Coordinates of C-alpha atoms and ligand atoms in Angstrom, one line a residue:
X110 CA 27.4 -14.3 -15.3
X111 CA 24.2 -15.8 -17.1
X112 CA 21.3 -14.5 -17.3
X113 CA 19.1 -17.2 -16.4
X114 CA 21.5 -18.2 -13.2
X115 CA 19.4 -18.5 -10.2
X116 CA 20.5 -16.1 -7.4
X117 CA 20.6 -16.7 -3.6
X118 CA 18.5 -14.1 -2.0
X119 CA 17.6 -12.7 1.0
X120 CA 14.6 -10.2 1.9
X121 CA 14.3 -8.4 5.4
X122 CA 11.3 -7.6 6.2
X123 CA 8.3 -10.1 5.6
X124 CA 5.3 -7.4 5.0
X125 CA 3.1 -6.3 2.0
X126 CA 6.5 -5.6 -0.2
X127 CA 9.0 -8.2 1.4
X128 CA 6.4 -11.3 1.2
X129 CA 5.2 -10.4 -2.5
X130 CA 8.6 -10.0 -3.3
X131 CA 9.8 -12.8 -1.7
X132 CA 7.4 -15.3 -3.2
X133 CA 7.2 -14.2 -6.8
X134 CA 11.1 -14.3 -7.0
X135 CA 10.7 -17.8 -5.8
X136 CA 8.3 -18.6 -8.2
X137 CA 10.6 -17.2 -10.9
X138 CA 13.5 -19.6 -9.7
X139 CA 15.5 -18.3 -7.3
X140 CA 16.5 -19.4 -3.6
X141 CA 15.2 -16.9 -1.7
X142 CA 15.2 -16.4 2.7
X143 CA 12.3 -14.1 4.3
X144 CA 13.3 -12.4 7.4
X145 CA 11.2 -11.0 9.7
X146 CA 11.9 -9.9 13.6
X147 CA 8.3 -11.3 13.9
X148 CA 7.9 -14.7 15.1
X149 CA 4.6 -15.3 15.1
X150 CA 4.7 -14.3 11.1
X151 CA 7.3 -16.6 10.8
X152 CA 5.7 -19.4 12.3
X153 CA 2.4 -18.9 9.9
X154 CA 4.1 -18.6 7.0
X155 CA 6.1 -21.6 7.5
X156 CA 2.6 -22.9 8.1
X157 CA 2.1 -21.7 4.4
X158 CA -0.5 -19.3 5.7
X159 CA -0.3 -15.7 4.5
X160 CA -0.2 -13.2 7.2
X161 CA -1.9 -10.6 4.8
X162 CA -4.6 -10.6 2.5
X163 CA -3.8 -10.1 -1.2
X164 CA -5.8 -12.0 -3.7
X165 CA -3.5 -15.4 -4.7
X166 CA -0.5 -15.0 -2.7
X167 CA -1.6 -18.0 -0.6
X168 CA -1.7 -20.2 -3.8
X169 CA 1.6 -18.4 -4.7
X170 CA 2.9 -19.3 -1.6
X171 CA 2.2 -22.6 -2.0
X172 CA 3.3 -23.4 -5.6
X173 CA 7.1 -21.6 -4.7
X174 CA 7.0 -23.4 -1.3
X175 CA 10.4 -25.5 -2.3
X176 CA 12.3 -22.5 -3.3
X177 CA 11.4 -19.8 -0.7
X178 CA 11.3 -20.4 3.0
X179 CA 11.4 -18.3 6.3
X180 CA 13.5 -17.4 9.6
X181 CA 13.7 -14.9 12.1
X182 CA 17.4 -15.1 11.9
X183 CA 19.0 -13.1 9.0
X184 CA 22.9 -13.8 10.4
X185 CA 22.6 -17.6 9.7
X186 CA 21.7 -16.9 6.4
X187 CA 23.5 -14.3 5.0
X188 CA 26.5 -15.8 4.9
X189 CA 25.4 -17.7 1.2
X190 CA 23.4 -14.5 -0.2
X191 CA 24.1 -12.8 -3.3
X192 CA 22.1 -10.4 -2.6
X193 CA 20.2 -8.8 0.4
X194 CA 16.8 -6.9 -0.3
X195 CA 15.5 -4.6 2.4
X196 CA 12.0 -4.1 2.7
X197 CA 11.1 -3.2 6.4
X198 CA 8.8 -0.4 7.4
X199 CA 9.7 3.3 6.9
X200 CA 7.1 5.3 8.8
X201 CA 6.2 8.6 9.3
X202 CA 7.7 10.7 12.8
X203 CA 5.7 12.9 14.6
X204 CA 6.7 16.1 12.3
X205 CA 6.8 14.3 8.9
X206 CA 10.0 13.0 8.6
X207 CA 10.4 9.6 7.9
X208 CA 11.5 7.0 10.6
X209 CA 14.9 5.1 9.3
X210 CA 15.0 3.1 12.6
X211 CA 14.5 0.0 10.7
X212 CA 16.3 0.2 7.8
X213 CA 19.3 1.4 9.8
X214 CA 18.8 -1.5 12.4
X215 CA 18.6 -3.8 9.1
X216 CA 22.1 -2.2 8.0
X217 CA 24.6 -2.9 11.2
X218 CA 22.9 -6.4 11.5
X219 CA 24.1 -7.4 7.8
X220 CA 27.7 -5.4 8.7
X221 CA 28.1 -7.0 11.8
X222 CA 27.2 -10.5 9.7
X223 CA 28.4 -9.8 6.4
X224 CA 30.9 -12.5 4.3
X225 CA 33.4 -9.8 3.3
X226 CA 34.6 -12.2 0.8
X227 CA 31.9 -12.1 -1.3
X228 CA 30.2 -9.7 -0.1
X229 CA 26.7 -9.9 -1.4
X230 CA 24.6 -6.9 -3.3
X231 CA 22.4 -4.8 -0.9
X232 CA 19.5 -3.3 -2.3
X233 CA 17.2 -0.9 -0.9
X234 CA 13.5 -1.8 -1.5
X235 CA 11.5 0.4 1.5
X236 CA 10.6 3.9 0.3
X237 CA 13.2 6.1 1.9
X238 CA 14.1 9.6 1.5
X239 CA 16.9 11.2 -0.7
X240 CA 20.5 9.7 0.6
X241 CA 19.2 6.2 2.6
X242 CA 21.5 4.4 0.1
X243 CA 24.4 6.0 0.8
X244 CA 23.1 6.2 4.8
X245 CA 23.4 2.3 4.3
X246 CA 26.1 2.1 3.1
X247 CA 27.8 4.1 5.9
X248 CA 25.9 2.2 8.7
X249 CA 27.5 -0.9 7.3
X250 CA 30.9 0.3 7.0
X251 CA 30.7 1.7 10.4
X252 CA 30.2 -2.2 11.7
X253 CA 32.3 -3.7 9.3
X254 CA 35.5 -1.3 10.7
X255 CA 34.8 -2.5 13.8
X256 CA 35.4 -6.5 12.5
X257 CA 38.2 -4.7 11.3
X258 CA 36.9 -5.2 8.0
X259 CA 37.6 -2.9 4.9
X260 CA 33.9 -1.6 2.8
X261 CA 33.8 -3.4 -0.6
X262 CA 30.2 -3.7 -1.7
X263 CA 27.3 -2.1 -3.2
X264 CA 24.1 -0.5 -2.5
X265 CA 21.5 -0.4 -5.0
X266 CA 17.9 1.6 -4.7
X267 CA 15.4 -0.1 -6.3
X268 CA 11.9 1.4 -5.2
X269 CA 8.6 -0.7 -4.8
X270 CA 5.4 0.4 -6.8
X271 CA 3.2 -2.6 -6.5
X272 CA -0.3 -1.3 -4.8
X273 CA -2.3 -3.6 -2.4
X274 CA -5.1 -5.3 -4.0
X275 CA -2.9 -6.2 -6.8
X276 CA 0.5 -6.8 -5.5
X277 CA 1.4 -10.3 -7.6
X278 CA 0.0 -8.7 -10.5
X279 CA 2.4 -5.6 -10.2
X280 CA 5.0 -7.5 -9.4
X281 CA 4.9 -9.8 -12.1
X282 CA 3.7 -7.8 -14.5
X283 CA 5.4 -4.1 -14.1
X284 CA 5.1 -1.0 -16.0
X285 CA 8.6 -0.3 -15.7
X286 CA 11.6 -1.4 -12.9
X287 CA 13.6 1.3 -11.4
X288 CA 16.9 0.7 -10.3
X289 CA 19.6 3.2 -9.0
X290 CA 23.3 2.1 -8.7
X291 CA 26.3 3.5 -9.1
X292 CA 28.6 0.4 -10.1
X293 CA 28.0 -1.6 -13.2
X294 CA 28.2 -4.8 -11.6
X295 CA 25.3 -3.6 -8.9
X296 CA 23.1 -3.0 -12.2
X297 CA 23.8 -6.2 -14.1
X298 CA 22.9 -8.3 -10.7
X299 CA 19.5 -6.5 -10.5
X300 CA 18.9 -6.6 -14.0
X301 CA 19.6 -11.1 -13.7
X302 CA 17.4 -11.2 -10.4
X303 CA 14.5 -9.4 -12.6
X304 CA 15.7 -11.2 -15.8
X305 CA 12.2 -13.4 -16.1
X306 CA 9.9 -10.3 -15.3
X307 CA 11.8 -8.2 -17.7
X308 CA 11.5 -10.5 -20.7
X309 CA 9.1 -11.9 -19.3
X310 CA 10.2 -16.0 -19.7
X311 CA 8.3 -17.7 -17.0
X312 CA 4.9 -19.5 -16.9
X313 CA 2.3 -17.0 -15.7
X314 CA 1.0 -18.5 -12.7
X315 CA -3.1 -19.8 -12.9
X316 CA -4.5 -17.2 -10.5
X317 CA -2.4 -14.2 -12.3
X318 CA -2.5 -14.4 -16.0
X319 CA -0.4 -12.7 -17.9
X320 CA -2.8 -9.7 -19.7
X321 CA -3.6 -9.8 -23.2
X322 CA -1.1 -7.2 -24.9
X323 CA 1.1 -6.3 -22.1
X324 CA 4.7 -5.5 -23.5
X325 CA 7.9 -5.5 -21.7
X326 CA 8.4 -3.5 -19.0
X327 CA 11.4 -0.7 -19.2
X328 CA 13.8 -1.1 -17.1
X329 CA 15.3 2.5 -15.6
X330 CA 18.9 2.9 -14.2
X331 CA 19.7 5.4 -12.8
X332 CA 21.8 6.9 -9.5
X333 CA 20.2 5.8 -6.3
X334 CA 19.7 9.7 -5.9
X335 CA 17.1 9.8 -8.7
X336 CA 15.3 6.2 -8.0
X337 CA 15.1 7.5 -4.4
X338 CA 13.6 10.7 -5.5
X339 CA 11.4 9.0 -8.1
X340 CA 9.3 6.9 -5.6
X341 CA 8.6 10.0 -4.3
X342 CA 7.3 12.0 -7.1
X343 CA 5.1 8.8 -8.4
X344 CA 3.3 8.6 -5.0
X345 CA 3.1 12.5 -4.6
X346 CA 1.5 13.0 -8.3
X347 CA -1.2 10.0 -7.7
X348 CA -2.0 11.6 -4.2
X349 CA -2.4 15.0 -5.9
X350 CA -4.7 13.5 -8.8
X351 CA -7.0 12.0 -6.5
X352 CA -7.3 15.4 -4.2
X353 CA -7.4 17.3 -7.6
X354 CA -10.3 15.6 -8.6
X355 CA -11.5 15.5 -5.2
X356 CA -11.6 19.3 -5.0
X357 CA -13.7 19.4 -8.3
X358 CA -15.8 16.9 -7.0
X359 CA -16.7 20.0 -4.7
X360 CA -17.7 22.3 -7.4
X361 CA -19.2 20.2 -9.4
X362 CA -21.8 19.5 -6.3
X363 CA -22.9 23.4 -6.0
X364 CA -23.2 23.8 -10.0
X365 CA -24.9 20.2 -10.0
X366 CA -22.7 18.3 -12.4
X367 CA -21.3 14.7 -11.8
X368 CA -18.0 14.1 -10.9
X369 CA -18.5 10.8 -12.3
X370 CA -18.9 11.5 -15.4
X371 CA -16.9 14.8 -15.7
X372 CA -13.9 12.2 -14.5
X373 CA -15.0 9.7 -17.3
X374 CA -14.7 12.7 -19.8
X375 CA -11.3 14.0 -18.7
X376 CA -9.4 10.8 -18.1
X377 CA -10.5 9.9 -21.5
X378 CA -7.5 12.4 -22.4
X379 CA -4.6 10.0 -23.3
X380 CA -2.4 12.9 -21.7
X381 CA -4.7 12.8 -18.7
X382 CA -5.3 9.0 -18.3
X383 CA -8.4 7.9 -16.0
X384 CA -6.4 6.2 -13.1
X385 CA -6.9 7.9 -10.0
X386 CA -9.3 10.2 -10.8
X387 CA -12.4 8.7 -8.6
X388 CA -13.5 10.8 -6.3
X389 CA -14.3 9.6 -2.5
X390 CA -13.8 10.2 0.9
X391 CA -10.0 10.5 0.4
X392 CA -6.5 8.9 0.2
X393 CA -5.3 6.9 3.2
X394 CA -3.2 3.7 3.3
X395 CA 0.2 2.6 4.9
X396 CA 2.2 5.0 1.7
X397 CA 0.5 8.0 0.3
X398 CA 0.1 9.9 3.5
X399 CA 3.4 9.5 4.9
X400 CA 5.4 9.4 1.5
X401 CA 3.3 13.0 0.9
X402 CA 4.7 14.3 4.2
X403 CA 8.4 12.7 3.8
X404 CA 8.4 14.6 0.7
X405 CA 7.3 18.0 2.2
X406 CA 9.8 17.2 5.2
X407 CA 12.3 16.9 2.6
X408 CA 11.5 20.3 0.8
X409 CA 11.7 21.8 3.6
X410 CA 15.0 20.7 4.8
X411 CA 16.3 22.3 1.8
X412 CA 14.1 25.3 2.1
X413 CA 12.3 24.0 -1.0
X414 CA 8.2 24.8 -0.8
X415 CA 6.1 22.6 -2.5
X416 CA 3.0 24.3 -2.3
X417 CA 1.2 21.9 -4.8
X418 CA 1.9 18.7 -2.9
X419 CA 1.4 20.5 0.8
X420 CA -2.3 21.7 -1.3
X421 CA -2.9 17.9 -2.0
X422 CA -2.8 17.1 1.4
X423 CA -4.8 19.7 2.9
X424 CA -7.7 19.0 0.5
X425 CA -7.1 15.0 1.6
X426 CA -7.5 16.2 5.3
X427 CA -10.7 17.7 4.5
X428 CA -12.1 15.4 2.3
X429 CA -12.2 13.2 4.8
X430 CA -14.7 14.7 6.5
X431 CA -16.8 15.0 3.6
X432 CA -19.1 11.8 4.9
X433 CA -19.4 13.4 8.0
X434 CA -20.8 17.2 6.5
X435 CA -23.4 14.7 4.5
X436 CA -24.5 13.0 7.3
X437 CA -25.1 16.3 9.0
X438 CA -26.8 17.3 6.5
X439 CA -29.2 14.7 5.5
X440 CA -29.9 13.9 9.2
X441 CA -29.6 17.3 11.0
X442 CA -28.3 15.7 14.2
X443 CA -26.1 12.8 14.0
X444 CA -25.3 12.6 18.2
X445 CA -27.7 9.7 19.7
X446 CA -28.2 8.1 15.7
X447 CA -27.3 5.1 14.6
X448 CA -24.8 5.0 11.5
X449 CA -23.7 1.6 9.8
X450 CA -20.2 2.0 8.3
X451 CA -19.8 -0.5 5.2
X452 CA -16.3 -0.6 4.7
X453 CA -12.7 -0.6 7.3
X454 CA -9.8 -1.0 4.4
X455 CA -8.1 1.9 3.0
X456 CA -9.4 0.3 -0.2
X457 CA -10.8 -3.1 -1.6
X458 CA -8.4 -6.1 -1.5
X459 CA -6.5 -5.4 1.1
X460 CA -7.0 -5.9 4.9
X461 CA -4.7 -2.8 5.4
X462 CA -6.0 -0.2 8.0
X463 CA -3.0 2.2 8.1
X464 CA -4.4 5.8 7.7
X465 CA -7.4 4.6 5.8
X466 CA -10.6 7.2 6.1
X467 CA -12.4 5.1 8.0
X468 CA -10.5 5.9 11.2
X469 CA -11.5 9.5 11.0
X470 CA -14.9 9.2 10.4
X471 CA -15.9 6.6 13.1
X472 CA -13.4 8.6 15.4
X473 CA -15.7 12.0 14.2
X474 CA -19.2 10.0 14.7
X475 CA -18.0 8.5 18.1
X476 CA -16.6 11.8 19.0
X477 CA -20.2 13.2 18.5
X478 CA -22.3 10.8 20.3
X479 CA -23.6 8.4 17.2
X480 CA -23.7 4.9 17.5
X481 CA -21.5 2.9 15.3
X482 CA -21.8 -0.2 13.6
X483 CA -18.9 -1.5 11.7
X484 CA -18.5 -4.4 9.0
X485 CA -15.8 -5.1 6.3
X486 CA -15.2 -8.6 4.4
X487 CA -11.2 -8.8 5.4
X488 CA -10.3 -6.2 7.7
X489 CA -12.1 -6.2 10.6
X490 CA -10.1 -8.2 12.8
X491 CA -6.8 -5.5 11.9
X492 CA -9.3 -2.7 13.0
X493 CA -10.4 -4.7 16.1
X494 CA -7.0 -5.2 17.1
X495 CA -5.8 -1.6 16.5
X496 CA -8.6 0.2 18.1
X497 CA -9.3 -2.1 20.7
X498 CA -10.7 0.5 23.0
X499 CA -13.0 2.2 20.8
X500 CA -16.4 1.5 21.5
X501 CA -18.1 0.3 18.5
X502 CA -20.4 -2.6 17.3
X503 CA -18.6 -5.5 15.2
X504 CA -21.1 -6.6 12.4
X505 CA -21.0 -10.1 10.6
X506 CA -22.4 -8.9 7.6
X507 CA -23.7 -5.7 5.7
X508 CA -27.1 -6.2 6.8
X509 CA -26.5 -6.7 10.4
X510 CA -25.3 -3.5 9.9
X511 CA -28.0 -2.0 7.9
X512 CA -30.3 -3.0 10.9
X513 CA -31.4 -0.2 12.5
X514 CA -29.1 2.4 11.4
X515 CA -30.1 5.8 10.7
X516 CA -27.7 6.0 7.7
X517 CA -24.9 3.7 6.0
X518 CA -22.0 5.0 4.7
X519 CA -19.8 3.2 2.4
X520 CA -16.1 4.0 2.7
X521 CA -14.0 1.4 1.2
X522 CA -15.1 -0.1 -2.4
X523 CA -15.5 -3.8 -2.3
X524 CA -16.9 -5.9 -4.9
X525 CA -19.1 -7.5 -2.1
X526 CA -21.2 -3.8 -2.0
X527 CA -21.9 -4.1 -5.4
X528 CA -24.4 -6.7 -5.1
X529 CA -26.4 -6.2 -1.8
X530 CA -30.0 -6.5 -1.7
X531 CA -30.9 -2.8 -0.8
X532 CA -34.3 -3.1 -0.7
X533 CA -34.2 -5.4 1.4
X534 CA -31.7 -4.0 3.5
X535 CA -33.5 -1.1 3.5
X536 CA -36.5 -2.6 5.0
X537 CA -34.4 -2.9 7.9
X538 CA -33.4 0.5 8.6
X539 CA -34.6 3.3 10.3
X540 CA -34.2 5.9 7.7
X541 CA -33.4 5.3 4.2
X542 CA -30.0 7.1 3.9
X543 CA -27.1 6.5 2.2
X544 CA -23.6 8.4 1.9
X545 CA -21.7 6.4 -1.1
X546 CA -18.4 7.9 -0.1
X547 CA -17.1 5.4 -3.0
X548 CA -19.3 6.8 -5.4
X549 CA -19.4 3.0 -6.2
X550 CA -23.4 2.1 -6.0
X551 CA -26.0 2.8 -9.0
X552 CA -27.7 6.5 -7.9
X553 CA -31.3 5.5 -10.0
X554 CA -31.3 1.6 -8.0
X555 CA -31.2 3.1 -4.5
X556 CA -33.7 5.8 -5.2
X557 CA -35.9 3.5 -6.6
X558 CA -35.6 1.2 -3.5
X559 CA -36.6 4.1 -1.3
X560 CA -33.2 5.6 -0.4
X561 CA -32.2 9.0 0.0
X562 CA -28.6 8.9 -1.8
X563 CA -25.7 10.8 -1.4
X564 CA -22.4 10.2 -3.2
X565 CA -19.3 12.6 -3.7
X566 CA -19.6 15.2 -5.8
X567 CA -22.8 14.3 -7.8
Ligands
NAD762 N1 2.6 -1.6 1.3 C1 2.7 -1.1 0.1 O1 1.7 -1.1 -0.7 C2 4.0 -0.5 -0.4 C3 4.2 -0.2 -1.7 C4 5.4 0.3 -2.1 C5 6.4 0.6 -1.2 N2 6.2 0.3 0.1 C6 7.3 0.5 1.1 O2 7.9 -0.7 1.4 C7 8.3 -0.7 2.8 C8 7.7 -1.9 3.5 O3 6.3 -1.7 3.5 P1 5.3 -2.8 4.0 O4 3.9 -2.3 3.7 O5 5.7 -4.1 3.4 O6 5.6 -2.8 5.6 P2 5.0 -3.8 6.7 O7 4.9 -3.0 7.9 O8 3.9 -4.6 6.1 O9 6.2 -4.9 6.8 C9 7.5 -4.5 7.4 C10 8.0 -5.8 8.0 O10 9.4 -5.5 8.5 C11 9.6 -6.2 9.7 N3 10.8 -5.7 10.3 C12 11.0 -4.5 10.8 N4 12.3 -4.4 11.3 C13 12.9 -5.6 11.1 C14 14.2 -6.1 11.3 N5 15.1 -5.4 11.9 N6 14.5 -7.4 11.0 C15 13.5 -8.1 10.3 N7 12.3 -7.7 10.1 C16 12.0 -6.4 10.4 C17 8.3 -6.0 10.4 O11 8.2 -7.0 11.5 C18 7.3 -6.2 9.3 O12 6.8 -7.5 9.2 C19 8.0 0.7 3.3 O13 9.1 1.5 3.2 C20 6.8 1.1 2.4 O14 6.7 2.5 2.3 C21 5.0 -0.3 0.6

């Protein structure tokens, strides 16, 4: 086996994870088939139009057009695969636990289709919970005795850590690549599959650059076990920075420091780091939340408490809130006010909705008689769709949304924010007050444009 061989690949599950994947592999070479059980996501990206907003994967999609293409059927085309990447949904159940409905469904389809003379390599790319490789790899046996089929192939685990926003970049550029397999052969077929990101050989495309220094990225093998478990601990540890500095944020508000620049000076710590310690209104998005809980379902399956982690989410529950105790506080009483919400996304560059604070706050506000005007860049059609029913007022821009209001309240960080005219804005309003649940706009700019400003922890 070469190296630089291209492989035949197929990806299940055409989302955030399986179209990033999907495309950069392309783009690095190989023949790769997107699945997805959705037509109408099929038919746009056949279309060449993405069905999710991250910043150059439309160009992307373009440039590996010849070499990647799409189908709702994954029978037809497994037949030629090498190997089979699944990256379909894993979400949360009602007490935590994470839903494997997909994955599993994923496994019998590929054992009732599978060539069992070359049977190709499946790897695990959805964050599941301790033992989904070998679950796999039973589901598939199961089907394949019923062909009358014996169980010769391999499942690898080899966990996803590319964040919204940035997706091409992490892809193509990672800190490290974490594979878990127990066979040799398993491992060797990952490692030729991610052969041009790990030494990095191929032409950076124009809209992601390769960064100035960036080294080589490690590659971990390991048992599926410990990749499994890893995913786990990454995602609990950033979701327990941010609430740890979240819950300072709260301190440093009654002695009257700034959690701004008390994160600057702690993350300055090479031990420390500075990622994810910006305090806001809270975690949210389509991983952190339920990856939190899957964990704590996990502990306590093996009578394991995790007091830490089940912390991190309690202080995410409360923080937020946080833009709703401001608003009480600045404004007294919030039922029968108007209050423009700048921001929908769980955070910038993304269109994602899933968990994001946003829900809980305009929920809250709604809940307690305010009026609410909405308006974000990407992902107000996704927060349209999903809440349908809610009654609240769809703004074209920022300063439709400014009209009028009693207070704004920024809850997702986008660039777009960062260049408003305020005082003219303000002009529009019916008080000057801001909550910068971001903690994103200049404190001395708004006061001097007549605002009353409130950001977290400052
Ligand atoms: N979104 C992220 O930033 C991110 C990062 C790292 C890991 N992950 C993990 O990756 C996995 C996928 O996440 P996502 O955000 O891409 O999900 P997503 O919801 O965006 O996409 C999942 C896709 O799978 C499709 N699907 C479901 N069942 C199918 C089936 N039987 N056949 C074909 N298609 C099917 C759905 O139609 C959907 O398009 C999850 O386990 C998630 O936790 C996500």
């Amino acid at each position: 086996m070469k190296m630089s061989e291209k492989l035949n690949i197929v990806i299940v599950g055409t989302g955030y994870v399986g179209l990033t994947t999907g495309v950069v592999l392309g783009y690095l070479g190989h023949r790769v088939t997107c699945v997805d059980q959705d037509m109408a996501k099929i038919d746009k990206l056949e279309r060449g139009i993405s069905t999710i907003y991250e910043p150059g994967l439309e160009e992307l999609l373009i440039q590996s057009a010849a070499q990647v293409k799409f189908t709702k059927d994954l029978l037809r085309d497994l037949v030629d695969a090498q190997v089979v990447i699944i990256a379909v949904g894993t979400p949360a159940k009602e007490n935590g636990d994470t839903d494997l409905s997909y994955v599993e469904a994923v496994a019998r389809e590929i054992g009732m289709a599978m060539d069992v003379l070359k049977p190709p390599l499946i790897i695990n790319k959805s964050t599941v919970p301790v033992g989904t490789a070998r679950r796999v790899e039973t589901v598939i046996c199961e089907e394949l005795e019923k062909r009358g089929q014996g169980c010769h192939f391999s499942v690898a685990s080899n966990p996803e850590f590319l964040r919204e926003g940035s997706a091409l970049y992490d892809t193509l550029y990672p800190d490290r690549i974490v594979v878990g397999a127990n066979d040799i052969n398993a491992l060797n077929l990952v490692r030729q599959m991610y052969a041009p990101i790990l030494e990095q050989t191929f032409n950076p495309p124009q809209s992601v650059p390769r960064p100035e220094g960036y080294s080589l990225p490690a590659l971990v093998s390991t048992s599926p076990t410990s990749a499994e478990l890893i995913k786990y601990t990454a995602n609990a540890f950033l979701a327990t920075k941010i609430s740890f500095i979240n819950e300072f944020s709260a301190i440093a508000e009654k002695v009257g420091a700034d959690i701004v620049e008390v994160a600057k000076g702690v993350g300055l710590d090479r031990r420390i780091g500075a990622g994810f310690l910006k305090a806001g209104v809270g975690w949210g998005g389509s991983c952190f939340p339920k990856d939190v809980r899957s964990i704590l379902f996990t502990g306590s399956q093996y009578n394991c408490e995790m007091p830490l982690v089940q912390a991190a989410l309690e202080v995410n529950r409360r923080q937020k809130l946080k833009a709703i105790e401001k608003l009480q506080q600045l404004l007294k009483v919030v039922r029968g006010s108007t209050i423009g919400i700048l921001g929908l996304a769980f955070k910038a560059d993304t269109d994602d909705i899933r968990e994001s604070p946003a829900i809980e706050v305009i929920k809250t506000l709604l809940e307690m008689g305010a009026r609410v005007k909405v308006y974000d860049p990407i992902a107000m059609k996704k927060y349209r769709q999903t809440y349908a029913d809610q009654q609240v007022v769809y703004c074209g821009t920022a300063e439709d949304t400014a009209s009028d209001a009693d207070a704004l309240v920024i809850l997702t960080d986008w660039d777009e924010f960062l260049h408003l005219s305020w005082a003219e804005m303000g002009a529009t309003m019916k008080n000057k007050v801001i909550v910068d649940g971001r903690n994103m706009l200049d404190r001395e700019q708004l006061q001097q444009a007549g605002f009353t400003y409130s950001g977290i922890g400052r």
